[in-house]
């Protein structure tokens, strides 16, 4: 089943032609109407007329998360404020978050993209889908909600947390599909077991669209065997709208709809383009966004591109499962965390020495992040109450900036390792 057969099965040469035309008009518009993009193109000495073929995309400048942060909140927007109908917010690398804006057409194109994805894994009319991604500033909940409604499914906007209640609703409402992070589904499996529920037998759950964090084929096997669901990978990032692209029923790569985005893979060190099958950093140009278009956005996820047609008949390029990042971003329970955010927060607290260590582990199915913080000599004391108060203060500061509960462990002065070269401040003990 296809949602938009004409586009999804468009011959590759026609699709490339369409991409070229969209790119050309995007570049023309941005050069003429966006000060930000005009200046960036001028810096690179590139003009709209230099784009004479799809491969000329490499002449255009790259965008980075830092561009969004430096132009916070709306300097990169290209639509008048009153035509922006929605904001979402994601984490930036230091204190400043990343703001993304959408016009009504942007929401429409995002929804269409997800309608194609959900249809491609066989979710549609007749399904009851539990959306257990966060609703609110995160793009997962509302994005999938709109997509699922579009394909005619009945939506249960469960959000995150209250797992026991979610399981009861899953049973009572005959939920057939779920959208959440892979680790949350595994956690649900553990909680179900503890409640005496066998997801295979006691629920109608048969499909899961899982993403927002890295996972592996081993995790897929585990989920499918333990819970009796078919598990599909769904991918996206706030800067390109949110969740957008997924595997189809073949489970052989994530389809990136060619009319909506151009995919490139580059060498993270040199920025040089890499060919199909070569692993490198993912770069996306989003062709249809109005409020906040994106040219050559360096997502920093590592993957490779498959250009050949999929066995499902869809012709769009596919990317392989994300296999790490070229920067230090951590994803904890679906939430992006940069070590620099932790550092930024701690540096504003005079009681610390500036030495810290982030330890990430998986307890049961859930990620647990602990920040070990070294306390300064003058502050360190054996009065338990004082230390507890300090710990609470650090926790709440970290929560304020990172939007996630983090365990804090206070360390005595001088106890954390010092580094002569590049500091190693993250120990990630999770196994995927
Ligand atoms: O995580 C959007 C999303 C929501 C995707 C729901 C899928 C489902 P951000 O919070 O901006 O957006 O985080 C984007 O998360 O660059 C990847 O590093 C990681 N990520 C997202 N999906 C996957 C996936 C949403 N399927 C960042 N596999 C991305 C591995 C993923 N990593």
CSV table of C-alpha atoms and ligand atoms in Angstrom, one decimal:
chain,number,residue,atom,x,y,z
A,1,UNK,CA,0.0,0.0,0.0
A,2,UNK,CA,1.2,3.5,-0.9
A,3,UNK,CA,0.0,6.8,0.5
A,4,UNK,CA,1.1,8.8,-2.6
A,5,UNK,CA,2.0,6.3,-5.3
A,6,UNK,CA,2.9,8.8,-7.9
A,7,UNK,CA,5.6,10.3,-5.8
A,8,UNK,CA,6.7,7.2,-4.0
A,9,UNK,CA,7.2,5.2,-7.2
A,10,UNK,CA,8.4,8.0,-9.4
A,11,UNK,CA,11.2,6.9,-11.7
A,12,UNK,CA,14.5,7.9,-10.2
A,13,UNK,CA,15.4,10.2,-13.2
A,14,UNK,CA,12.2,12.1,-12.8
A,15,UNK,CA,12.6,12.3,-9.0
A,16,UNK,CA,16.1,13.8,-9.5
A,17,UNK,CA,14.7,16.3,-12.0
A,18,UNK,CA,12.1,17.3,-9.5
A,19,UNK,CA,14.7,17.7,-6.8
A,20,UNK,CA,16.8,19.8,-9.1
A,21,UNK,CA,13.9,22.1,-9.9
A,22,UNK,CA,12.9,22.4,-6.2
A,23,UNK,CA,16.5,23.1,-5.2
A,24,UNK,CA,16.9,25.8,-7.8
A,25,UNK,CA,13.8,27.6,-6.7
A,26,UNK,CA,14.7,27.3,-3.0
A,27,UNK,CA,18.1,28.8,-3.6
A,28,UNK,CA,16.7,31.6,-5.7
A,29,UNK,CA,14.2,32.5,-3.0
A,30,UNK,CA,16.7,32.3,-0.2
A,31,UNK,CA,19.3,34.4,-2.0
A,32,UNK,CA,16.7,37.0,-2.7
A,33,UNK,CA,14.6,37.1,0.5
A,34,UNK,CA,16.8,35.8,3.4
A,35,UNK,CA,19.5,37.9,4.7
A,36,UNK,CA,21.0,35.0,6.5
A,37,UNK,CA,21.2,32.7,3.5
A,38,UNK,CA,22.2,35.6,1.2
A,39,UNK,CA,25.2,36.4,3.4
A,40,UNK,CA,26.2,32.8,3.7
A,41,UNK,CA,26.1,32.3,-0.1
A,42,UNK,CA,28.0,35.5,-0.6
A,43,UNK,CA,30.7,34.3,1.8
A,44,UNK,CA,31.1,31.2,-0.3
A,45,UNK,CA,31.0,33.2,-3.4
A,46,UNK,CA,28.1,31.3,-4.8
A,47,UNK,CA,25.1,32.7,-6.7
A,48,UNK,CA,21.8,31.0,-7.7
A,49,UNK,CA,23.0,30.7,-11.3
A,50,UNK,CA,25.9,28.5,-10.2
A,51,UNK,CA,23.3,25.8,-9.4
A,52,UNK,CA,23.0,24.1,-12.9
A,53,UNK,CA,22.6,20.5,-11.8
A,54,UNK,CA,21.7,18.5,-8.7
A,55,UNK,CA,25.4,17.8,-8.0
A,56,UNK,CA,26.0,21.6,-7.8
A,57,UNK,CA,24.4,21.4,-4.3
A,58,UNK,CA,28.0,20.9,-3.1
A,59,UNK,CA,28.7,24.5,-3.9
A,60,UNK,CA,26.3,25.7,-1.3
A,61,UNK,CA,27.3,26.4,2.3
A,62,UNK,CA,26.7,23.9,5.2
A,63,UNK,CA,24.4,24.8,8.1
A,64,UNK,CA,25.1,23.6,11.6
A,65,UNK,CA,23.2,23.5,14.9
A,66,UNK,CA,25.3,26.4,16.0
A,67,UNK,CA,23.7,28.5,13.2
A,68,UNK,CA,20.3,28.0,14.8
A,69,UNK,CA,21.7,28.8,18.2
A,70,UNK,CA,23.5,31.9,17.0
A,71,UNK,CA,20.4,33.1,15.3
A,72,UNK,CA,18.1,32.3,18.1
A,73,UNK,CA,15.2,32.7,18.3
A,74,UNK,CA,13.9,33.6,14.8
A,75,UNK,CA,16.6,35.2,12.8
A,76,UNK,CA,16.7,32.2,10.4
A,77,UNK,CA,13.0,32.3,9.8
A,78,UNK,CA,12.0,33.2,6.3
A,79,UNK,CA,8.2,33.7,6.8
A,80,UNK,CA,6.5,36.6,8.6
A,81,UNK,CA,5.9,35.8,12.2
A,82,UNK,CA,2.1,35.8,11.8
A,83,UNK,CA,2.2,33.0,9.4
A,84,UNK,CA,4.1,30.8,11.8
A,85,UNK,CA,1.5,28.4,13.4
A,86,UNK,CA,3.7,26.3,15.6
A,87,UNK,CA,7.1,26.3,17.4
A,88,UNK,CA,9.0,23.3,18.7
A,89,UNK,CA,12.1,23.4,20.7
A,90,UNK,CA,15.1,21.1,21.0
A,91,UNK,CA,18.3,21.1,22.9
A,92,UNK,CA,21.2,23.3,21.8
A,93,UNK,CA,24.8,22.7,22.6
A,94,UNK,CA,25.1,25.2,25.4
A,95,UNK,CA,22.4,27.1,27.3
A,96,UNK,CA,20.5,28.3,24.2
A,97,UNK,CA,17.9,25.9,22.8
A,98,UNK,CA,17.1,25.3,19.1
A,99,UNK,CA,13.9,26.8,18.0
A,100,UNK,CA,12.0,25.5,14.9
A,101,UNK,CA,9.0,27.2,13.4
A,102,UNK,CA,6.3,25.9,11.0
A,103,UNK,CA,3.8,27.5,8.7
A,104,UNK,CA,0.5,25.7,8.0
A,105,UNK,CA,2.1,24.3,4.8
A,106,UNK,CA,5.1,23.1,6.8
A,107,UNK,CA,2.8,21.1,9.1
A,108,UNK,CA,1.0,19.8,6.1
A,109,UNK,CA,4.2,18.6,4.4
A,110,UNK,CA,5.4,17.1,7.7
A,111,UNK,CA,2.1,15.3,8.1
A,112,UNK,CA,2.1,14.0,4.5
A,113,UNK,CA,5.6,12.6,5.0
A,114,UNK,CA,4.5,10.7,8.1
A,115,UNK,CA,1.4,9.5,6.4
A,116,UNK,CA,3.6,7.9,3.8
A,117,UNK,CA,5.8,6.4,6.4
A,118,UNK,CA,3.0,4.9,8.5
A,119,UNK,CA,1.3,3.6,5.4
A,120,UNK,CA,4.5,2.0,4.3
A,121,UNK,CA,4.6,-0.1,7.5
A,122,UNK,CA,0.9,-1.0,7.2
A,123,UNK,CA,-0.5,1.3,9.8
A,124,UNK,CA,-3.8,3.1,8.8
A,125,UNK,CA,-7.5,3.0,8.9
A,126,UNK,CA,-8.6,0.4,11.5
A,127,UNK,CA,-5.5,0.7,13.7
A,128,UNK,CA,-5.5,2.2,17.2
A,129,UNK,CA,-2.1,3.8,17.7
A,130,UNK,CA,-0.7,4.7,21.1
A,131,UNK,CA,1.6,7.7,20.7
A,132,UNK,CA,4.0,7.4,23.7
A,133,UNK,CA,6.4,10.1,22.6
A,134,UNK,CA,6.5,13.3,24.5
A,135,UNK,CA,3.9,15.8,23.5
A,136,UNK,CA,4.9,19.5,23.8
A,137,UNK,CA,8.2,21.0,22.8
A,138,UNK,CA,9.5,17.7,21.5
A,139,UNK,CA,8.5,17.0,17.9
A,140,UNK,CA,7.8,13.2,18.4
A,141,UNK,CA,4.3,13.3,20.0
A,142,UNK,CA,2.5,15.9,17.9
A,143,UNK,CA,4.3,14.9,14.7
A,144,UNK,CA,3.2,11.3,14.8
A,145,UNK,CA,-0.2,12.3,16.2
A,146,UNK,CA,-0.9,14.4,13.0
A,147,UNK,CA,0.5,11.7,10.7
A,148,UNK,CA,-1.5,8.9,12.4
A,149,UNK,CA,-4.8,10.9,12.2
A,150,UNK,CA,-4.1,11.6,8.6
A,151,UNK,CA,-4.0,7.9,7.7
A,152,UNK,CA,-7.2,7.3,9.5
A,153,UNK,CA,-5.9,5.6,12.6
A,154,UNK,CA,-7.5,6.1,16.0
A,155,UNK,CA,-5.0,8.0,18.1
A,156,UNK,CA,-4.4,7.5,21.8
A,157,UNK,CA,-2.2,10.5,22.8
A,158,UNK,CA,-0.6,8.7,25.7
A,159,UNK,CA,2.6,10.8,26.0
A,160,UNK,CA,5.4,9.5,28.2
A,161,UNK,CA,5.3,8.1,31.7
A,162,UNK,CA,2.5,6.4,33.8
A,163,UNK,CA,3.5,3.1,32.2
A,164,UNK,CA,1.0,0.9,34.2
A,165,UNK,CA,-1.9,3.1,33.1
A,166,UNK,CA,-0.6,3.1,29.5
A,167,UNK,CA,-0.6,-0.7,29.6
A,168,UNK,CA,-4.2,-0.8,31.0
A,169,UNK,CA,-5.3,1.5,28.2
A,170,UNK,CA,-3.5,-0.6,25.6
A,171,UNK,CA,-5.5,-3.6,26.7
A,172,UNK,CA,-8.9,-1.7,27.2
A,173,UNK,CA,-8.7,0.1,23.9
A,174,UNK,CA,-7.4,-2.7,21.7
A,175,UNK,CA,-4.3,-0.8,20.7
A,176,UNK,CA,-2.7,-2.3,17.6
A,177,UNK,CA,0.3,-0.1,17.1
A,178,UNK,CA,2.6,2.1,19.2
A,179,UNK,CA,5.0,4.9,18.5
A,180,UNK,CA,7.7,5.5,21.1
A,181,UNK,CA,11.4,5.2,21.8
A,182,UNK,CA,12.8,1.6,21.5
A,183,UNK,CA,14.0,1.8,25.1
A,184,UNK,CA,10.5,2.8,26.3
A,185,UNK,CA,8.9,-0.1,24.6
A,186,UNK,CA,11.4,-2.4,26.3
A,187,UNK,CA,10.6,-0.8,29.6
A,188,UNK,CA,6.9,-1.3,28.9
A,189,UNK,CA,7.6,-4.9,28.3
A,190,UNK,CA,9.4,-5.2,31.7
A,191,UNK,CA,6.5,-3.3,33.5
A,192,UNK,CA,3.9,-5.5,31.8
A,193,UNK,CA,5.7,-8.6,33.0
A,194,UNK,CA,5.8,-7.3,36.5
A,195,UNK,CA,2.0,-6.7,36.3
A,196,UNK,CA,1.4,-10.2,35.0
A,197,UNK,CA,0.6,-9.0,31.5
A,198,UNK,CA,1.9,-10.9,28.4
A,199,UNK,CA,2.0,-8.3,25.6
A,200,UNK,CA,1.9,-11.1,23.1
A,201,UNK,CA,-1.3,-12.7,24.4
A,202,UNK,CA,-3.1,-10.1,26.4
A,203,UNK,CA,-2.9,-7.1,24.0
A,204,UNK,CA,-3.6,-6.6,20.3
A,205,UNK,CA,-0.3,-4.8,19.8
A,206,UNK,CA,1.3,-5.8,16.5
A,207,UNK,CA,3.4,-2.9,15.2
A,208,UNK,CA,5.8,-0.4,16.7
A,209,UNK,CA,7.4,2.6,15.1
A,210,UNK,CA,10.5,3.2,17.1
A,211,UNK,CA,13.0,6.0,16.9
A,212,UNK,CA,14.4,9.3,18.4
A,213,UNK,CA,17.4,7.4,19.8
A,214,UNK,CA,19.9,4.9,18.5
A,215,UNK,CA,19.0,1.2,18.5
A,216,UNK,CA,20.3,-1.9,16.9
A,217,UNK,CA,19.1,-4.9,14.9
A,218,UNK,CA,19.7,-7.0,18.1
A,219,UNK,CA,17.3,-4.8,20.0
A,220,UNK,CA,14.8,-5.2,17.1
A,221,UNK,CA,15.1,-9.0,17.4
A,222,UNK,CA,14.6,-8.9,21.1
A,223,UNK,CA,11.5,-6.6,20.9
A,224,UNK,CA,10.0,-8.7,18.1
A,225,UNK,CA,10.6,-12.0,19.9
A,226,UNK,CA,9.7,-10.9,23.4
A,227,UNK,CA,6.7,-8.7,22.6
A,228,UNK,CA,5.4,-10.3,19.4
A,229,UNK,CA,5.4,-6.9,17.5
A,230,UNK,CA,6.9,-5.9,14.2
A,231,UNK,CA,9.4,-3.1,14.9
A,232,UNK,CA,10.2,-0.4,12.4
A,233,UNK,CA,12.8,2.3,12.6
A,234,UNK,CA,11.6,5.9,12.3
A,235,UNK,CA,14.0,8.8,11.9
A,236,UNK,CA,14.1,12.6,12.0
A,237,UNK,CA,15.5,15.6,13.7
A,238,UNK,CA,13.8,18.8,14.9
A,239,UNK,CA,15.7,21.0,12.4
A,240,UNK,CA,14.2,19.1,9.5
A,241,UNK,CA,10.7,19.2,11.1
A,242,UNK,CA,10.8,16.2,13.5
A,243,UNK,CA,10.1,12.5,12.8
A,244,UNK,CA,9.8,12.3,9.0
A,245,UNK,CA,11.1,9.1,7.5
A,246,UNK,CA,10.8,5.4,8.3
A,247,UNK,CA,11.6,1.9,7.1
A,248,UNK,CA,8.9,0.2,5.0
A,249,UNK,CA,7.7,-3.3,5.6
A,250,UNK,CA,11.0,-4.6,4.1
A,251,UNK,CA,12.9,-3.2,7.0
A,252,UNK,CA,15.8,-2.5,4.7
A,253,UNK,CA,16.8,1.1,5.2
A,254,UNK,CA,14.9,4.3,6.0
A,255,UNK,CA,13.1,5.9,3.0
A,256,UNK,CA,13.9,9.6,2.7
A,257,UNK,CA,11.1,11.0,0.4
A,258,UNK,CA,12.9,12.5,-2.5
A,259,UNK,CA,10.5,15.3,-3.2
A,260,UNK,CA,10.9,16.6,0.4
A,261,UNK,CA,14.6,16.3,1.0
A,262,UNK,CA,18.0,15.8,-0.7
A,263,UNK,CA,20.4,13.5,1.2
A,264,UNK,CA,24.1,13.8,1.1
A,265,UNK,CA,26.8,11.9,3.0
A,266,UNK,CA,30.1,13.7,3.7
A,267,UNK,CA,33.4,12.9,5.3
A,268,UNK,CA,33.0,14.5,8.8
A,269,UNK,CA,36.6,15.6,8.8
A,270,UNK,CA,36.9,17.1,5.3
A,271,UNK,CA,33.3,17.8,4.3
A,272,UNK,CA,34.0,16.0,1.0
A,273,UNK,CA,31.0,14.2,-0.5
A,274,UNK,CA,31.0,10.4,-0.2
A,275,UNK,CA,29.3,8.0,-2.6
A,276,UNK,CA,26.5,5.5,-2.1
A,277,UNK,CA,27.3,2.8,0.4
A,278,UNK,CA,30.1,4.9,2.0
A,279,UNK,CA,29.6,5.7,5.7
A,280,UNK,CA,29.8,9.3,6.8
A,281,UNK,CA,27.9,12.2,8.2
A,282,UNK,CA,24.3,12.8,7.1
A,283,UNK,CA,23.5,16.1,5.5
A,284,UNK,CA,20.0,17.1,4.5
A,285,UNK,CA,18.5,19.9,2.4
A,286,UNK,CA,14.8,20.2,3.1
A,287,UNK,CA,13.1,21.3,-0.1
A,288,UNK,CA,9.6,22.3,1.0
A,289,UNK,CA,9.9,24.2,4.3
A,290,UNK,CA,8.6,27.8,4.4
A,291,UNK,CA,9.2,29.1,7.9
A,292,UNK,CA,12.7,27.7,8.4
A,293,UNK,CA,14.2,26.1,5.3
A,294,UNK,CA,17.4,24.1,5.7
A,295,UNK,CA,20.1,23.9,3.2
A,296,UNK,CA,22.8,21.3,3.6
A,297,UNK,CA,22.2,20.8,7.3
A,298,UNK,CA,24.9,18.8,9.0
A,299,UNK,CA,22.9,16.5,11.2
A,300,UNK,CA,26.0,14.8,12.6
A,301,UNK,CA,24.4,11.3,12.5
A,302,UNK,CA,26.6,8.7,10.8
A,303,UNK,CA,25.0,6.5,8.1
A,304,UNK,CA,25.3,5.6,4.4
A,305,UNK,CA,22.9,6.0,1.5
A,306,UNK,CA,21.4,3.3,-0.7
A,307,UNK,CA,20.3,4.6,-4.0
A,308,UNK,CA,18.8,1.5,-5.6
A,309,UNK,CA,15.1,0.9,-5.7
A,310,UNK,CA,13.7,-0.9,-2.7
A,311,UNK,CA,11.9,-4.3,-3.0
A,312,UNK,CA,8.7,-2.5,-1.9
A,313,UNK,CA,8.8,-0.6,-5.2
A,314,UNK,CA,9.5,2.8,-3.7
A,315,UNK,CA,12.2,4.7,-5.5
A,316,UNK,CA,13.3,7.3,-2.9
A,317,UNK,CA,16.9,7.0,-1.6
A,318,UNK,CA,17.2,5.1,1.7
A,319,UNK,CA,19.6,5.6,4.6
A,320,UNK,CA,20.9,2.8,6.7
A,321,UNK,CA,20.2,2.6,10.5
A,322,UNK,CA,22.0,5.5,12.3
A,323,UNK,CA,25.3,4.2,13.5
A,324,UNK,CA,26.6,6.8,15.9
A,325,UNK,CA,27.3,10.5,15.7
A,326,UNK,CA,30.3,12.5,14.6
A,327,UNK,CA,29.8,14.8,17.7
A,328,UNK,CA,29.4,14.1,21.4
A,329,UNK,CA,25.6,14.4,21.6
A,330,UNK,CA,24.1,11.8,24.0
A,331,UNK,CA,20.5,10.7,23.8
A,332,UNK,CA,19.1,9.9,27.1
A,333,UNK,CA,15.5,8.5,27.1
A,334,UNK,CA,15.0,10.1,23.7
A,335,UNK,CA,16.2,13.5,24.9
A,336,UNK,CA,19.3,15.1,23.4
A,337,UNK,CA,22.0,16.0,25.9
A,338,UNK,CA,25.3,17.7,25.0
A,339,UNK,CA,28.1,17.3,27.6
A,340,UNK,CA,28.7,21.1,27.0
A,341,UNK,CA,25.3,21.8,28.4
A,342,UNK,CA,26.3,20.1,31.6
A,343,UNK,CA,29.6,21.9,31.7
A,344,UNK,CA,27.8,25.2,31.0
A,345,UNK,CA,25.5,24.7,33.9
A,346,UNK,CA,28.2,23.6,36.4
A,347,UNK,CA,30.5,26.5,35.4
A,348,UNK,CA,27.9,28.9,36.8
A,349,UNK,CA,28.1,27.3,40.3
A,350,UNK,CA,31.1,28.6,42.3
A,351,UNK,CA,31.0,25.7,44.8
A,352,UNK,CA,32.5,23.3,42.1
A,353,UNK,CA,36.0,22.8,40.9
A,354,UNK,CA,34.9,22.5,37.3
A,355,UNK,CA,35.8,18.8,37.2
A,356,UNK,CA,32.9,16.5,36.3
A,357,UNK,CA,32.2,13.1,34.7
A,358,UNK,CA,29.1,12.0,33.0
A,359,UNK,CA,28.2,8.3,33.5
A,360,UNK,CA,25.4,6.8,31.4
A,361,UNK,CA,24.1,3.4,32.0
A,362,UNK,CA,21.0,1.3,31.2
A,363,UNK,CA,19.1,0.1,34.3
A,364,UNK,CA,16.5,-2.4,33.1
A,365,UNK,CA,15.4,-0.9,29.8
A,366,UNK,CA,15.8,2.8,30.9
A,367,UNK,CA,18.8,5.1,30.5
A,368,UNK,CA,20.2,6.5,33.6
A,369,UNK,CA,22.5,9.5,33.6
A,370,UNK,CA,24.7,10.3,36.6
A,371,UNK,CA,26.9,13.4,36.8
A,372,UNK,CA,29.7,13.1,39.2
A,373,UNK,CA,30.7,16.6,40.3
A,374,UNK,CA,33.8,17.5,42.2
A,375,UNK,CA,33.1,19.9,45.1
A,376,UNK,CA,35.6,22.7,45.9
A,377,UNK,CA,37.8,22.5,49.0
A,378,UNK,CA,36.0,25.4,50.7
A,379,UNK,CA,32.6,24.0,50.1
A,380,UNK,CA,33.3,20.4,50.8
A,381,UNK,CA,32.1,19.4,54.3
A,382,UNK,CA,31.1,16.3,56.2
A,383,UNK,CA,27.8,17.9,57.2
A,384,UNK,CA,25.4,15.6,55.4
A,385,UNK,CA,22.6,18.3,55.3
A,386,UNK,CA,24.8,20.8,53.6
A,387,UNK,CA,25.9,18.3,51.0
A,388,UNK,CA,22.3,17.1,50.3
A,389,UNK,CA,21.3,20.7,49.8
A,390,UNK,CA,24.1,21.2,47.3
A,391,UNK,CA,23.2,18.0,45.5
A,392,UNK,CA,19.6,19.2,45.2
A,393,UNK,CA,20.7,22.5,43.9
A,394,UNK,CA,22.9,21.0,41.2
A,395,UNK,CA,20.1,18.5,40.2
A,396,UNK,CA,17.6,21.2,39.8
A,397,UNK,CA,19.9,23.5,37.8
A,398,UNK,CA,20.7,20.6,35.5
A,399,UNK,CA,17.0,19.8,35.2
A,400,UNK,CA,16.3,23.4,34.3
A,401,UNK,CA,18.8,23.4,31.4
A,402,UNK,CA,18.6,19.9,30.2
A,403,UNK,CA,14.9,19.0,30.7
A,404,UNK,CA,15.8,15.7,32.1
A,405,UNK,CA,16.2,14.2,35.6
A,406,UNK,CA,19.8,13.4,36.3
A,407,UNK,CA,21.4,11.8,39.3
A,408,UNK,CA,24.1,13.8,40.9
A,409,UNK,CA,27.0,12.3,42.9
A,410,UNK,CA,29.2,14.7,44.8
A,411,UNK,CA,32.9,13.9,44.7
A,412,UNK,CA,35.5,15.0,47.2
A,413,UNK,CA,38.1,17.6,46.0
A,414,UNK,CA,40.8,16.1,43.7
A,415,UNK,CA,39.0,12.8,43.3
A,416,UNK,CA,38.1,13.0,39.6
A,417,UNK,CA,40.7,12.2,37.0
A,418,UNK,CA,42.6,15.1,35.4
A,419,UNK,CA,43.5,14.9,31.7
A,420,UNK,CA,46.7,16.0,30.0
A,421,UNK,CA,45.2,15.8,26.5
A,422,UNK,CA,41.6,15.9,25.4
A,423,UNK,CA,39.4,15.4,28.5
A,424,UNK,CA,37.2,12.3,28.5
A,425,UNK,CA,34.2,13.3,30.4
A,426,UNK,CA,31.6,10.7,29.3
A,427,UNK,CA,31.5,7.1,30.2
A,428,UNK,CA,28.7,5.4,28.3
A,429,UNK,CA,28.1,1.9,29.5
A,430,UNK,CA,24.9,1.3,27.5
A,431,UNK,CA,24.9,-1.7,25.1
A,432,UNK,CA,22.5,-1.5,22.2
B,1,LIG,O1,14.3,12.8,17.9
B,1,LIG,C1,12.7,13.4,16.2
B,1,LIG,C2,12.1,12.1,16.3
B,1,LIG,C3,11.0,11.9,17.1
B,1,LIG,C4,12.6,11.0,15.5
B,1,LIG,C5,10.4,10.7,17.1
B,1,LIG,C6,12.0,9.8,15.5
B,1,LIG,C7,10.9,9.6,16.4
B,1,LIG,P1,15.5,15.5,17.9
B,1,LIG,O2,15.1,15.6,19.4
B,1,LIG,O3,15.9,16.8,17.3
B,1,LIG,O4,14.4,14.9,17.0
B,1,LIG,O5,16.7,14.5,17.9
B,1,LIG,C8,17.3,14.2,16.6
B,1,LIG,O6,17.9,12.0,17.5
B,1,LIG,O7,19.9,13.6,15.0
B,1,LIG,C9,19.6,11.3,16.0
B,1,LIG,O8,20.8,11.5,16.6
B,1,LIG,C10,18.6,10.8,17.0
B,1,LIG,N1,17.6,10.0,16.3
B,1,LIG,C11,16.4,10.2,15.9
B,1,LIG,N2,15.8,9.2,15.4
B,1,LIG,C12,16.7,8.2,15.4
B,1,LIG,C13,16.8,6.8,15.0
B,1,LIG,C14,13.9,13.6,17.2
B,1,LIG,N3,15.7,6.2,14.4
B,1,LIG,C15,18.4,13.2,16.8
B,1,LIG,N4,17.9,6.1,15.2
B,1,LIG,C16,19.0,12.7,15.5
B,1,LIG,C17,19.0,6.7,15.7
B,1,LIG,C18,17.9,8.7,16.0
B,1,LIG,N5,19.0,8.0,16.2
